[in-house]
């Protein structure tokens, strides 16, 4: 048995690729980030990148400790086998848990799974810089299925911890079901049943369970109805494990003990992340946007959990139209790069517009954008689509808001009142 090695690639939000039916998994940090929020968070980050980039391409992003299912052969980054060195044992005797090898994590995963055949095994131990994980291709006689588990630490009580088990918005991440519960010990558990591709162009299903304990131990278990998350044919109607079995595996005490063995350095970024520009509160952005929509349009639904971001689904009787907006402060230093020779109004506001195809690959979708920046660095970017969700085919010829109406909304003085 070998332990796979991988170096980190990941933002938005983000496609981890378990691939090659018979063996190696390759992670593209995209689709397998820690958390059932994984999918929700990734999609929100993709959408935010689209907003901030006007009509530019979307970068895939992820957050938190990422569940990587790497490919290739050889030894893990920690270079360890299942037996800990004498120094590690000594460390354990002093109260610090000894490192757990990738092979041990693989063995634990196999022991927790029902009887079946295994192939495509890979893993990385708790001492690795990239973070621990285990993966197998599991076959219970109904067809091969990729199954993986990733472990990480997370700050207890932090927004990141809350986000990890928050179900994604159906507007961005279509799914069959998702529920978050609180266990007897105070842990949060999310159970998610969705798809690798939001537009269902390939019917690869992705089922996921994420556990976050009050102590900050995070366990992410994923399974698919194919031998790899991508680039492998669907091999069975659904992933092999039921929601109850996913919960049982995610809550197994072995994983919590392994998380405790992750060195502090492995649970923290090597450098402090840059602080993003401050944004207006999400609810305030949402309600302000709704108040600026012309009366001829009905607001069918609305949402947006991130600061500075909100969306509406509008309908004028001719089909649904998705509208998204992002409001940020402190962006003045980026004006030259973002707007170039765009129009400059007498008060110094920069205005750029774009009309082009949508970015999710759905048939006939167009995206109309007005991107503005005030002289004080406040940026307001609004986009409208001719569909009720970006990943769904067009439901009308053009967005419900015209370019003139988008411009009026983006330049409204009401945005200047938001802090």
mmCIF file of N, CA, C and O in Angstrom, residues 123-164:
data_model
loop_
_atom_site.group_PDB
_atom_site.id
_atom_site.type_symbol
_atom_site.label_atom_id
_atom_site.label_comp_id
_atom_site.label_asym_id
_atom_site.label_seq_id
_atom_site.Cartn_x
_atom_site.Cartn_y
_atom_site.Cartn_z
ATOM 1 N N UNK A 123 -3.568 8.379 0.941
ATOM 2 C CA UNK A 123 -3.755 9.123 2.177
ATOM 3 C C UNK A 123 -2.535 9.924 2.552
ATOM 4 O O UNK A 123 -1.479 9.801 1.928
ATOM 5 N N UNK A 124 -2.694 10.742 3.564
ATOM 6 C CA UNK A 124 -1.602 11.555 4.063
ATOM 7 C C UNK A 124 -1.791 11.698 5.562
ATOM 8 O O UNK A 124 -2.913 11.861 6.039
ATOM 9 N N UNK A 125 -0.703 11.639 6.316
ATOM 10 C CA UNK A 125 -0.781 11.625 7.768
ATOM 11 C C UNK A 125 -0.945 12.985 8.413
ATOM 12 O O UNK A 125 -0.882 14.027 7.760
ATOM 13 N N UNK A 126 -1.114 12.973 9.720
ATOM 14 C CA UNK A 126 -1.387 14.214 10.458
ATOM 15 C C UNK A 126 -0.179 15.138 10.543
ATOM 16 O O UNK A 126 -0.330 16.321 10.843
ATOM 17 N N UNK A 127 1.022 14.605 10.311
ATOM 18 C CA UNK A 127 2.215 15.446 10.382
ATOM 19 C C UNK A 127 2.513 16.139 9.058
ATOM 20 O O UNK A 127 3.423 16.947 8.967
ATOM 21 N N UNK A 128 1.735 15.850 8.013
ATOM 22 C CA UNK A 128 1.995 16.443 6.700
ATOM 23 C C UNK A 128 1.584 17.910 6.691
ATOM 24 O O UNK A 128 0.614 18.311 7.345
ATOM 25 N N UNK A 129 2.311 18.694 5.935
ATOM 26 C CA UNK A 129 2.007 20.116 5.832
ATOM 27 C C UNK A 129 0.668 20.325 5.141
ATOM 28 O O UNK A 129 -0.089 21.229 5.467
ATOM 29 N N UNK A 130 0.351 19.470 4.178
ATOM 30 C CA UNK A 130 -0.877 19.631 3.413
ATOM 31 C C UNK A 130 -2.142 19.246 4.142
ATOM 32 O O UNK A 130 -3.235 19.537 3.664
ATOM 33 N N UNK A 131 -2.039 18.596 5.285
ATOM 34 C CA UNK A 131 -3.229 18.190 6.016
ATOM 35 C C UNK A 131 -3.594 16.743 5.771
ATOM 36 O O UNK A 131 -3.386 16.197 4.690
ATOM 37 N N UNK A 132 -4.155 16.063 6.770
ATOM 38 C CA UNK A 132 -4.437 14.631 6.667
ATOM 39 C C UNK A 132 -5.708 14.304 5.898
ATOM 40 O O UNK A 132 -6.689 15.052 5.946
ATOM 41 N N UNK A 133 -5.680 13.176 5.195
ATOM 42 C CA UNK A 133 -6.854 12.668 4.511
ATOM 43 C C UNK A 133 -6.656 11.181 4.244
ATOM 44 O O UNK A 133 -5.544 10.650 4.316
ATOM 45 N N UNK A 134 -7.756 10.523 3.916
ATOM 46 C CA UNK A 134 -7.715 9.130 3.460
ATOM 47 C C UNK A 134 -8.764 8.975 2.374
ATOM 48 O O UNK A 134 -9.811 9.629 2.408
ATOM 49 N N UNK A 135 -8.515 8.106 1.405
ATOM 50 C CA UNK A 135 -9.420 7.916 0.291
ATOM 51 C C UNK A 135 -9.334 6.471 -0.204
ATOM 52 O O UNK A 135 -8.281 5.835 -0.125
ATOM 53 N N UNK A 136 -10.440 5.973 -0.699
ATOM 54 C CA UNK A 136 -10.469 4.642 -1.295
ATOM 55 C C UNK A 136 -11.521 4.638 -2.408
ATOM 56 O O UNK A 136 -12.405 5.494 -2.458
ATOM 57 N N UNK A 137 -11.388 3.660 -3.303
ATOM 58 C CA UNK A 137 -12.492 3.326 -4.200
ATOM 59 C C UNK A 137 -13.126 2.075 -3.589
ATOM 60 O O UNK A 137 -12.469 1.049 -3.422
ATOM 61 N N UNK A 138 -14.381 2.210 -3.217
ATOM 62 C CA UNK A 138 -15.091 1.176 -2.468
ATOM 63 C C UNK A 138 -16.170 0.557 -3.352
ATOM 64 O O UNK A 138 -16.902 1.261 -4.045
ATOM 65 N N UNK A 139 -16.249 -0.770 -3.341
ATOM 66 C CA UNK A 139 -17.260 -1.471 -4.133
ATOM 67 C C UNK A 139 -17.960 -2.493 -3.240
ATOM 68 O O UNK A 139 -17.345 -3.439 -2.757
ATOM 69 N N UNK A 140 -19.258 -2.282 -3.024
ATOM 70 C CA UNK A 140 -20.050 -3.203 -2.212
ATOM 71 C C UNK A 140 -20.768 -4.238 -3.064
ATOM 72 O O UNK A 140 -21.669 -4.926 -2.599
ATOM 73 N N UNK A 141 -20.349 -4.330 -4.328
ATOM 74 C CA UNK A 141 -20.982 -5.261 -5.249
ATOM 75 C C UNK A 141 -21.956 -4.587 -6.190
ATOM 76 O O UNK A 141 -22.424 -5.186 -7.157
ATOM 77 N N UNK A 142 -22.238 -3.294 -5.925
ATOM 78 C CA UNK A 142 -23.185 -2.544 -6.750
ATOM 79 C C UNK A 142 -22.479 -1.566 -7.686
ATOM 80 O O UNK A 142 -23.132 -0.827 -8.404
ATOM 81 N N UNK A 143 -21.144 -1.555 -7.662
ATOM 82 C CA UNK A 143 -20.384 -0.641 -8.502
ATOM 83 C C UNK A 143 -19.392 0.163 -7.686
ATOM 84 O O UNK A 143 -19.635 0.467 -6.513
ATOM 85 N N UNK A 144 -18.238 0.519 -8.284
ATOM 86 C CA UNK A 144 -17.211 1.266 -7.543
ATOM 87 C C UNK A 144 -17.645 2.687 -7.218
ATOM 88 O O UNK A 144 -18.358 3.328 -7.986
ATOM 89 N N UNK A 145 -17.206 3.160 -6.050
ATOM 90 C CA UNK A 145 -17.558 4.509 -5.600
ATOM 91 C C UNK A 145 -16.382 5.116 -4.849
ATOM 92 O O UNK A 145 -15.763 4.454 -4.014
ATOM 93 N N UNK A 146 -16.062 6.354 -5.142
ATOM 94 C CA UNK A 146 -15.016 7.059 -4.418
ATOM 95 C C UNK A 146 -15.543 7.482 -3.049
ATOM 96 O O UNK A 146 -16.651 7.989 -2.932
ATOM 97 N N UNK A 147 -14.737 7.242 -2.026
ATOM 98 C CA UNK A 147 -15.079 7.659 -0.660
ATOM 99 C C UNK A 147 -13.827 8.281 -0.050
ATOM 100 O O UNK A 147 -12.736 7.716 -0.147
ATOM 101 N N UNK A 148 -13.968 9.443 0.557
ATOM 102 C CA UNK A 148 -12.815 10.092 1.155
ATOM 103 C C UNK A 148 -13.163 10.809 2.442
ATOM 104 O O UNK A 148 -14.312 11.191 2.665
ATOM 105 N N UNK A 149 -12.165 10.987 3.292
ATOM 106 C CA UNK A 149 -12.354 11.737 4.538
ATOM 107 C C UNK A 149 -11.178 12.701 4.693
ATOM 108 O O UNK A 149 -10.029 12.344 4.417
ATOM 109 N N UNK A 150 -11.463 13.931 5.086
ATOM 110 C CA UNK A 150 -10.430 14.921 5.347
ATOM 111 C C UNK A 150 -10.576 15.444 6.769
ATOM 112 O O UNK A 150 -11.690 15.556 7.288
ATOM 113 N N UNK A 151 -9.460 15.759 7.403
ATOM 114 C CA UNK A 151 -9.453 16.198 8.797
ATOM 115 C C UNK A 151 -8.769 17.549 8.912
ATOM 116 O O UNK A 151 -7.797 17.827 8.205
ATOM 117 N N UNK A 152 -9.256 18.375 9.808
ATOM 118 C CA UNK A 152 -8.618 19.677 10.027
ATOM 119 C C UNK A 152 -9.043 20.244 11.365
ATOM 120 O O UNK A 152 -9.969 19.747 12.006
ATOM 121 N N UNK A 153 -8.351 21.301 11.760
ATOM 122 C CA UNK A 153 -8.726 22.068 12.933
ATOM 123 C C UNK A 153 -9.420 23.335 12.487
ATOM 124 O O UNK A 153 -9.139 23.876 11.419
ATOM 125 N N UNK A 154 -10.303 23.832 13.315
ATOM 126 C CA UNK A 154 -11.010 25.072 13.008
ATOM 127 C C UNK A 154 -11.222 25.820 14.315
ATOM 128 O O UNK A 154 -11.358 25.197 15.377
ATOM 129 N N UNK A 155 -11.214 27.129 14.276
ATOM 130 C CA UNK A 155 -11.347 27.909 15.501
ATOM 131 C C UNK A 155 -12.752 27.739 16.083
ATOM 132 O O UNK A 155 -13.750 28.071 15.436
ATOM 133 N N UNK A 156 -12.872 27.199 17.304
ATOM 134 C CA UNK A 156 -14.202 26.994 17.891
ATOM 135 C C UNK A 156 -15.001 28.291 17.977
ATOM 136 O O UNK A 156 -14.468 29.329 18.358
ATOM 137 N N UNK A 157 -16.252 28.218 17.600
ATOM 138 C CA UNK A 157 -17.121 29.377 17.704
ATOM 139 C C UNK A 157 -16.917 30.441 16.653
ATOM 140 O O UNK A 157 -17.603 31.469 16.663
ATOM 141 N N UNK A 158 -15.994 30.228 15.723
ATOM 142 C CA UNK A 158 -15.710 31.238 14.706
ATOM 143 C C UNK A 158 -16.756 31.207 13.599
ATOM 144 O O UNK A 158 -17.535 30.266 13.468
ATOM 145 N N UNK A 159 -16.775 32.263 12.778
ATOM 146 C CA UNK A 159 -17.695 32.288 11.644
ATOM 147 C C UNK A 159 -17.359 31.161 10.678
ATOM 148 O O UNK A 159 -18.241 30.588 10.043
ATOM 149 N N UNK A 160 -16.089 30.826 10.584
ATOM 150 C CA UNK A 160 -15.673 29.723 9.725
ATOM 151 C C UNK A 160 -16.266 28.409 10.228
ATOM 152 O O UNK A 160 -16.719 27.574 9.441
ATOM 153 N N UNK A 161 -16.277 28.229 11.534
ATOM 154 C CA UNK A 161 -16.854 27.011 12.109
ATOM 155 C C UNK A 161 -18.353 26.941 11.835
ATOM 156 O O UNK A 161 -18.894 25.881 11.513
ATOM 157 N N UNK A 162 -19.036 28.070 11.959
ATOM 158 C CA UNK A 162 -20.479 28.083 11.676
ATOM 159 C C UNK A 162 -20.751 27.824 10.203
ATOM 160 O O UNK A 162 -21.679 27.111 9.839
ATOM 161 N N UNK A 163 -19.942 28.423 9.353
ATOM 162 C CA UNK A 163 -20.138 28.269 7.911
ATOM 163 C C UNK A 163 -19.902 26.835 7.454
ATOM 164 O O UNK A 163 -20.511 26.363 6.492
ATOM 165 N N UNK A 164 -19.031 26.120 8.152
ATOM 166 C CA UNK A 164 -18.669 24.767 7.737
ATOM 167 C C UNK A 164 -19.858 23.823 7.688
ATOM 168 O O UNK A 164 -19.898 22.898 6.885
#
